């Protein structure tokens, strides 16, 4: 899906999920000090994670707010008896005492870490890792002299500090998330190799690929100069634009090399031509100078490659980087047929820690001087970059590597049989028969829209307003068109409100374009730090409805969000829209914790809050095609099975004679179809073994993070009318007492009481409540544990 309007990042202080950095220089590769620093932090984390749990609690208590009653505002525990500085070597380390008072608020250390009592070791170690990253960033803030860099460090410091307090995952809110430009640097270099060298023999072309790898590897570990240094060196350049890219690079690429609490991106994968232009001249000069200085250290087989071929490679690439008409930066670039296409991954899989200029090649003599007269690349519909509809995974592509890893399950249909059946249904005549006709009741809602998109009749674009870029006339026209569509289709919404949100830079809109004009769209706002997106408006103009556009719009939006690692939608649907959202996979059972969206999502009176959880492994725009193929396969397999079973048995007459129930296996012919009786689970006859198993399950359930509403009986003061609604209350405390008294003589009694807890909760509480959600999640966990113990069949 193409983003037609780039929305700039707000300020240098916003913008990253990252970790801690090396001091920026005037450009150049990272020195060994950076590696040593990162290694030192890793050693400290390993030591801290191997310490005792009380020691871990003490460390986390320093960064945890006080939970004592009385609304204590202390945001970190401070020891009454801090260790001497420097610590005396003859003293044994003091044992941690959870009753020790805080120097700030006088409450105990235990009051600061009550929220960590039931936290797993894995989660505790994750938080400790963030603590050390916070401490390292704090040092960076105080040592850093450059104002722009210091501001980014401080923002990341606050972000990680907040994550410890809230026990959340560090995600930076930014108006634009990676990648920031298309095509990326690595894609552009890949295109360059195809454009200039596709005519070479395979061995010589492989040498060029190795040179490209070497170049991309150097960019990934290149140290950018600060905006102030760049201003002094090149005052005429676009310093504001460079500052934005420098901030992004610090946050997403440089800082995460040191603080691994946050994800790290490769520079070549999230930046494009703009950043490459800003560093290429200086980088080329320094790389060649480095090669000349180190020529005596180079292995003999690398010397010719680096001293002769690499300079020519860089010179040719420089022309394409600064040329205004180079085809390698086109998103629909496709190499000419003469050389074939080199797989992108042959270029981008550079070693993650490789620093030397000559890290790996297989030298083959190459004449670069003859590479300038290659026929220009032609543009075509099937391009390296995805079409405007987004990056799709074709369901028909064979996934051989996935097939080998996938474990075989008893009862699975052999792949040979699947392939044989597929050969019969991939025939266009059979697939477009009367049952799969577009006008058939069996056809998917989005089938017509998908065909129109394939023919180019409709297009999908994610667009938005920008305060940082020069207005794009076409984008502005589309935004006005969207405002008109939403205003006409949502008459109860004030026009001023619709206009404000459509043109708000924090909101984006997936627009549906037909014949150059807007006919529909979905306006949304992304909250990456909270893990969800709010859908604000969704509409298709009235004369274009009932064509599957709404379903196809939503499918594109789902794929767009999977690409950006946001897997939850929230929206308030009015009475007319509830049906549409239900068909698109939305429900009233909200998967996002309430604390994540309260205060973020807009509230609407008379509307129903609905949510949708996305599955990143589903290609939503092709989903109905896959389902249709699966239905066809099942239908063919049933037909084959029916052909094998020759005998026809008469109908059952026993029910006419008053029989109420018969065993399934007694139905004539049922076993011949392949049906087998399924066991319902084993009943443990040994009372001690049953007691031990049930006790283990109950302990797991009570320690689950969603068990807190069910730990004790419901108090009448907290839930008015509860005991008028719920006739048979149950809770985990009562179950523990029953278990101790050996009440549970069978697994069924135990399961019935546990199920009653969940049923009671859902009967008393509304579906959108936190309690309702806790019941659903805990119920799934309970049945997982029951299956693991073998009390019921998996």
mmCIF file of N, CA and C in Angstrom, residues 182-184 186-198 320 325-337 340-342 344 347 374-387:
data_model
loop_
_atom_site.group_PDB
_atom_site.id
_atom_site.type_symbol
_atom_site.label_atom_id
_atom_site.label_comp_id
_atom_site.label_asym_id
_atom_site.label_seq_id
_atom_site.Cartn_x
_atom_site.Cartn_y
_atom_site.Cartn_z
ATOM 1 N N UNK A 182 10.816 5.353 0.600
ATOM 2 C CA UNK A 182 10.849 4.231 -0.328
ATOM 3 C C UNK A 182 11.297 4.725 -1.695
ATOM 4 N N UNK A 183 12.097 3.945 -2.406
ATOM 5 C CA UNK A 183 12.714 2.699 -1.939
ATOM 6 C C UNK A 183 13.796 2.970 -0.907
ATOM 7 N N UNK A 184 14.115 1.968 -0.128
ATOM 8 C CA UNK A 184 15.155 2.104 0.884
ATOM 9 C C UNK A 184 16.533 2.133 0.222
ATOM 10 N N UNK A 186 18.963 0.022 0.704
ATOM 11 C CA UNK A 186 19.346 -1.316 0.241
ATOM 12 C C UNK A 186 18.604 -1.691 -1.042
ATOM 13 N N UNK A 187 17.332 -1.251 -1.157
ATOM 14 C CA UNK A 187 16.597 -1.540 -2.390
ATOM 15 C C UNK A 187 17.187 -0.761 -3.560
ATOM 16 N N UNK A 188 17.569 0.511 -3.293
ATOM 17 C CA UNK A 188 18.186 1.327 -4.350
ATOM 18 C C UNK A 188 19.503 0.737 -4.819
ATOM 19 N N UNK A 189 20.326 0.257 -3.876
ATOM 20 C CA UNK A 189 21.607 -0.351 -4.255
ATOM 21 C C UNK A 189 21.363 -1.653 -5.009
ATOM 22 N N UNK A 190 20.374 -2.411 -4.586
ATOM 23 C CA UNK A 190 20.011 -3.638 -5.304
ATOM 24 C C UNK A 190 19.592 -3.317 -6.743
ATOM 25 N N UNK A 191 18.756 -2.270 -6.873
ATOM 26 C CA UNK A 191 18.337 -1.841 -8.218
ATOM 27 C C UNK A 191 19.539 -1.395 -9.048
ATOM 28 N N UNK A 192 20.488 -0.700 -8.405
ATOM 29 C CA UNK A 192 21.701 -0.232 -9.094
ATOM 30 C C UNK A 192 22.494 -1.409 -9.661
ATOM 31 N N UNK A 193 22.638 -2.474 -8.860
ATOM 32 C CA UNK A 193 23.380 -3.662 -9.313
ATOM 33 C C UNK A 193 22.693 -4.275 -10.532
ATOM 34 N N UNK A 194 21.373 -4.331 -10.486
ATOM 35 C CA UNK A 194 20.650 -4.913 -11.622
ATOM 36 C C UNK A 194 20.718 -3.998 -12.852
ATOM 37 N N UNK A 195 20.604 -2.701 -12.598
ATOM 38 C CA UNK A 195 20.556 -1.714 -13.688
ATOM 39 C C UNK A 195 21.881 -1.657 -14.460
ATOM 40 N N UNK A 196 23.001 -1.711 -13.721
ATOM 41 C CA UNK A 196 24.300 -1.508 -14.351
ATOM 42 C C UNK A 196 25.054 -2.797 -14.667
ATOM 43 N N UNK A 197 24.756 -3.884 -13.943
ATOM 44 C CA UNK A 197 25.619 -5.059 -14.046
ATOM 45 C C UNK A 197 24.878 -6.350 -14.387
ATOM 46 N N UNK A 198 23.609 -6.262 -14.746
ATOM 47 C CA UNK A 198 22.842 -7.487 -14.989
ATOM 48 C C UNK A 198 23.336 -8.257 -16.219
ATOM 49 N N UNK A 320 24.370 7.822 -9.775
ATOM 50 C CA UNK A 320 22.948 7.474 -9.639
ATOM 51 C C UNK A 320 22.330 8.105 -8.380
ATOM 52 N N UNK A 325 17.338 11.898 -12.572
ATOM 53 C CA UNK A 325 16.534 11.039 -13.448
ATOM 54 C C UNK A 325 16.923 9.555 -13.361
ATOM 55 N N UNK A 326 17.653 9.184 -12.322
ATOM 56 C CA UNK A 326 18.080 7.789 -12.210
ATOM 57 C C UNK A 326 16.880 6.876 -11.970
ATOM 58 N N UNK A 327 16.740 5.799 -12.747
ATOM 59 C CA UNK A 327 15.582 4.903 -12.573
ATOM 60 C C UNK A 327 15.662 4.015 -11.327
ATOM 61 N N UNK A 328 16.841 3.917 -10.704
ATOM 62 C CA UNK A 328 16.968 2.974 -9.579
ATOM 63 C C UNK A 328 16.183 3.427 -8.358
ATOM 64 N N UNK A 329 15.771 4.689 -8.315
ATOM 65 C CA UNK A 329 15.020 5.189 -7.152
ATOM 66 C C UNK A 329 13.525 5.201 -7.399
ATOM 67 N N UNK A 330 13.124 4.592 -8.508
ATOM 68 C CA UNK A 330 11.688 4.473 -8.788
ATOM 69 C C UNK A 330 11.136 3.268 -8.041
ATOM 70 N N UNK A 331 9.958 3.422 -7.448
ATOM 71 C CA UNK A 331 9.360 2.324 -6.684
ATOM 72 C C UNK A 331 8.925 1.165 -7.569
ATOM 73 N N UNK A 332 8.717 1.445 -8.870
ATOM 74 C CA UNK A 332 8.296 0.346 -9.750
ATOM 75 C C UNK A 332 9.431 -0.073 -10.685
ATOM 76 N N UNK A 333 10.678 0.079 -10.188
ATOM 77 C CA UNK A 333 11.828 -0.336 -10.975
ATOM 78 C C UNK A 333 11.811 -1.842 -11.215
ATOM 79 N N UNK A 334 12.149 -2.254 -12.439
ATOM 80 C CA UNK A 334 12.309 -3.685 -12.747
ATOM 81 C C UNK A 334 13.441 -3.811 -13.737
ATOM 82 N N UNK A 335 14.376 -4.688 -13.461
ATOM 83 C CA UNK A 335 15.539 -4.842 -14.337
ATOM 84 C C UNK A 335 15.139 -5.378 -15.693
ATOM 85 N N UNK A 336 15.938 -5.038 -16.692
ATOM 86 C CA UNK A 336 15.687 -5.540 -18.034
ATOM 87 C C UNK A 336 15.809 -7.044 -18.099
ATOM 88 N N UNK A 337 15.274 -7.603 -19.120
ATOM 89 C CA UNK A 337 15.222 -9.067 -19.224
ATOM 90 C C UNK A 337 16.582 -9.683 -19.504
ATOM 91 N N UNK A 340 18.222 -10.780 -15.915
ATOM 92 C CA UNK A 340 17.431 -11.420 -14.868
ATOM 93 C C UNK A 340 17.437 -10.599 -13.598
ATOM 94 N N UNK A 341 16.743 -11.067 -12.629
ATOM 95 C CA UNK A 341 16.578 -10.328 -11.380
ATOM 96 C C UNK A 341 17.359 -10.984 -10.261
ATOM 97 N N UNK A 342 18.145 -10.189 -9.549
ATOM 98 C CA UNK A 342 18.890 -10.708 -8.402
ATOM 99 C C UNK A 342 18.004 -10.600 -7.181
ATOM 100 N N UNK A 344 16.662 -9.793 -3.707
ATOM 101 C CA UNK A 344 17.031 -8.689 -2.824
ATOM 102 C C UNK A 344 17.868 -9.193 -1.660
ATOM 103 N N UNK A 347 21.644 -9.165 -1.268
ATOM 104 C CA UNK A 347 22.366 -7.941 -0.948
ATOM 105 C C UNK A 347 22.204 -7.507 0.489
ATOM 106 N N UNK A 374 24.651 -0.129 -20.369
ATOM 107 C CA UNK A 374 23.567 -1.115 -20.263
ATOM 108 C C UNK A 374 22.254 -0.442 -20.632
ATOM 109 N N UNK A 375 21.383 -1.186 -21.276
ATOM 110 C CA UNK A 375 20.081 -0.604 -21.639
ATOM 111 C C UNK A 375 19.328 -0.200 -20.389
ATOM 112 N N UNK A 376 18.645 0.956 -20.423
ATOM 113 C CA UNK A 376 17.962 1.430 -19.215
ATOM 114 C C UNK A 376 16.881 0.461 -18.765
ATOM 115 N N UNK A 377 16.627 0.504 -17.458
ATOM 116 C CA UNK A 377 15.612 -0.399 -16.895
ATOM 117 C C UNK A 377 14.245 -0.008 -17.395
ATOM 118 N N UNK A 378 13.428 -1.009 -17.667
ATOM 119 C CA UNK A 378 12.072 -0.725 -18.119
ATOM 120 C C UNK A 378 11.128 -0.807 -16.938
ATOM 121 N N UNK A 379 10.059 -0.045 -16.985
ATOM 122 C CA UNK A 379 9.060 -0.081 -15.921
ATOM 123 C C UNK A 379 7.965 -1.052 -16.315
ATOM 124 N N UNK A 380 7.469 -1.758 -15.314
ATOM 125 C CA UNK A 380 6.401 -2.716 -15.574
ATOM 126 C C UNK A 380 5.497 -2.813 -14.376
ATOM 127 N N UNK A 381 4.350 -3.437 -14.588
ATOM 128 C CA UNK A 381 3.384 -3.558 -13.489
ATOM 129 C C UNK A 381 3.908 -4.461 -12.396
ATOM 130 N N UNK A 382 4.531 -5.574 -12.785
ATOM 131 C CA UNK A 382 5.069 -6.500 -11.779
ATOM 132 C C UNK A 382 6.440 -6.007 -11.378
ATOM 133 N N UNK A 383 6.531 -5.159 -10.366
ATOM 134 C CA UNK A 383 7.774 -4.504 -9.986
ATOM 135 C C UNK A 383 8.349 -5.120 -8.727
ATOM 136 N N UNK A 384 9.601 -4.687 -8.418
ATOM 137 C CA UNK A 384 10.221 -5.174 -7.182
ATOM 138 C C UNK A 384 9.453 -4.726 -5.967
ATOM 139 N N UNK A 385 9.039 -3.441 -5.955
ATOM 140 C CA UNK A 385 8.264 -2.944 -4.831
ATOM 141 C C UNK A 385 6.798 -3.292 -5.042
ATOM 142 N N UNK A 386 6.020 -3.441 -3.966
ATOM 143 C CA UNK A 386 4.625 -3.843 -4.102
ATOM 144 C C UNK A 386 3.780 -2.793 -4.771
ATOM 145 N N UNK A 387 2.656 -3.227 -5.283
ATOM 146 C CA UNK A 387 1.720 -2.334 -5.942
ATOM 147 C C UNK A 387 1.057 -1.454 -4.914
#
